[in-house]
Amino acid sequence: MDDAFRGPRGRAGGRAKHGRMSDLLNQTESGGVMRLAFDRPEKLNAFNDEMTQALLAALEAAATSQARVIVLTGNGRGFSAGQDLAEFAAARAPGGGTRSVAARLRAGYNRIVLRIRELDRPVIAQMNGVAAGVGLALALACDFRIAADDATLTLGFSKIGLIPDGGASLFLPLLAGFGRGLELAMTSERISAAEAYRLGLVNRVVAAADLGRETDAFAARLVAMPRSALALTKRAFNAAIVPQLAAWLDAEADLQELASHSEEHRDGVRAFLEKRAG
Ligand code: T3D
């Protein structure tokens, strides 16, 4: 068994705590539940480097915190629209000084996905709005997904000449099945929360107005369960279903590197930024 799947044991926290590790990630904790809220609402919580590193740091800190359940959500009308394409394009422009796409993935999203799976406590994606690109990938890597009835989901990668990354090429077919997963990956169709539920991509759909309450109630049920049983159950599911996750994320990053060299990719990003995307 991978050592990374063995985490420290803690007790549920009682008093509410609030923190801002970054202006782009709000952290609160109460009743044994840590809530991490992406906070770039004007960009639908697209991930720039600061938000990516803030999330990684928060998840790393969560491993030794008293929180027994972690909730990821977004402020505003988006869960997350994935990689910030403006920052991405700027970093890769001549003089932008960026590393390769594969190196970026290994330093950021892949570590986040591994951290979500390695945490010895449940991680819930509270999907308050649109989830796209790696924003959706991170939700799929969580243990549970609870979606507002007005949330929508789209892979989006194929529109900009990329492949699903952040583990989506693994978790998408795992949850939705090979055929439907591949269809969503290739077409980038934007689906409703109800359709996502039908496909098994989300655990439950609730009225948007009740999303926070419903997530809190579900999280409280988990907090009340024996901690070690949940930790070992998660470890068992990881070992049974995604035992080669780290190796697969690495391979996925190499495929994304290949995709990122195409003219179609450059055109796709340009079209989005110039608001010509369909
Ligand atoms: O090395 C690496 O990091 C590679 C990794 C890549 C991982 C990825 O995630 S690639 C995929 C990136 N994401 C996308 O391609 C999705 C792009 N966004 C969209 O397709 C649409 O915005 C949505 C379907 C998510 C939502 O559409 P809609 O009509 O509800 O909202 P909107 O008007 O398009 O967006 C609202 C604002 O957010 C808008 O800004 P503005 O014009 O009001 O100033 C829009 O530009 C901005 N926004 C949305 N998504 C992104 C974004 N800005 C930067 N990057 C985004 N991904």
mmCIF file of C-alpha atoms in Angstrom, residues 2 15 24 38 51 58 70 94 186 228 231 233:
data_model
loop_
_atom_site.group_PDB
_atom_site.id
_atom_site.type_symbol
_atom_site.label_atom_id
_atom_site.label_comp_id
_atom_site.label_asym_id
_atom_site.label_seq_id
_atom_site.Cartn_x
_atom_site.Cartn_y
_atom_site.Cartn_z
ATOM 1 C CA ASP A 2 1.258 3.441 -0.940
ATOM 2 C CA ARG A 15 -15.021 26.338 16.610
ATOM 3 C CA LEU A 24 -8.181 33.719 -4.422
ATOM 4 C CA PHE A 38 -12.305 29.477 -5.144
ATOM 5 C CA MET A 51 -5.012 29.919 -7.163
ATOM 6 C CA ALA A 58 -4.478 24.246 1.472
ATOM 7 C CA ILE A 70 -13.019 18.835 3.004
ATOM 8 C CA PRO A 94 7.679 34.349 -26.615
ATOM 9 C CA MET A 186 -14.414 14.582 -27.803
ATOM 10 C CA SER A 228 -10.585 5.345 10.589
ATOM 11 C CA ALA A 231 -9.876 6.595 5.852
ATOM 12 C CA THR A 233 -12.380 2.675 2.913
#
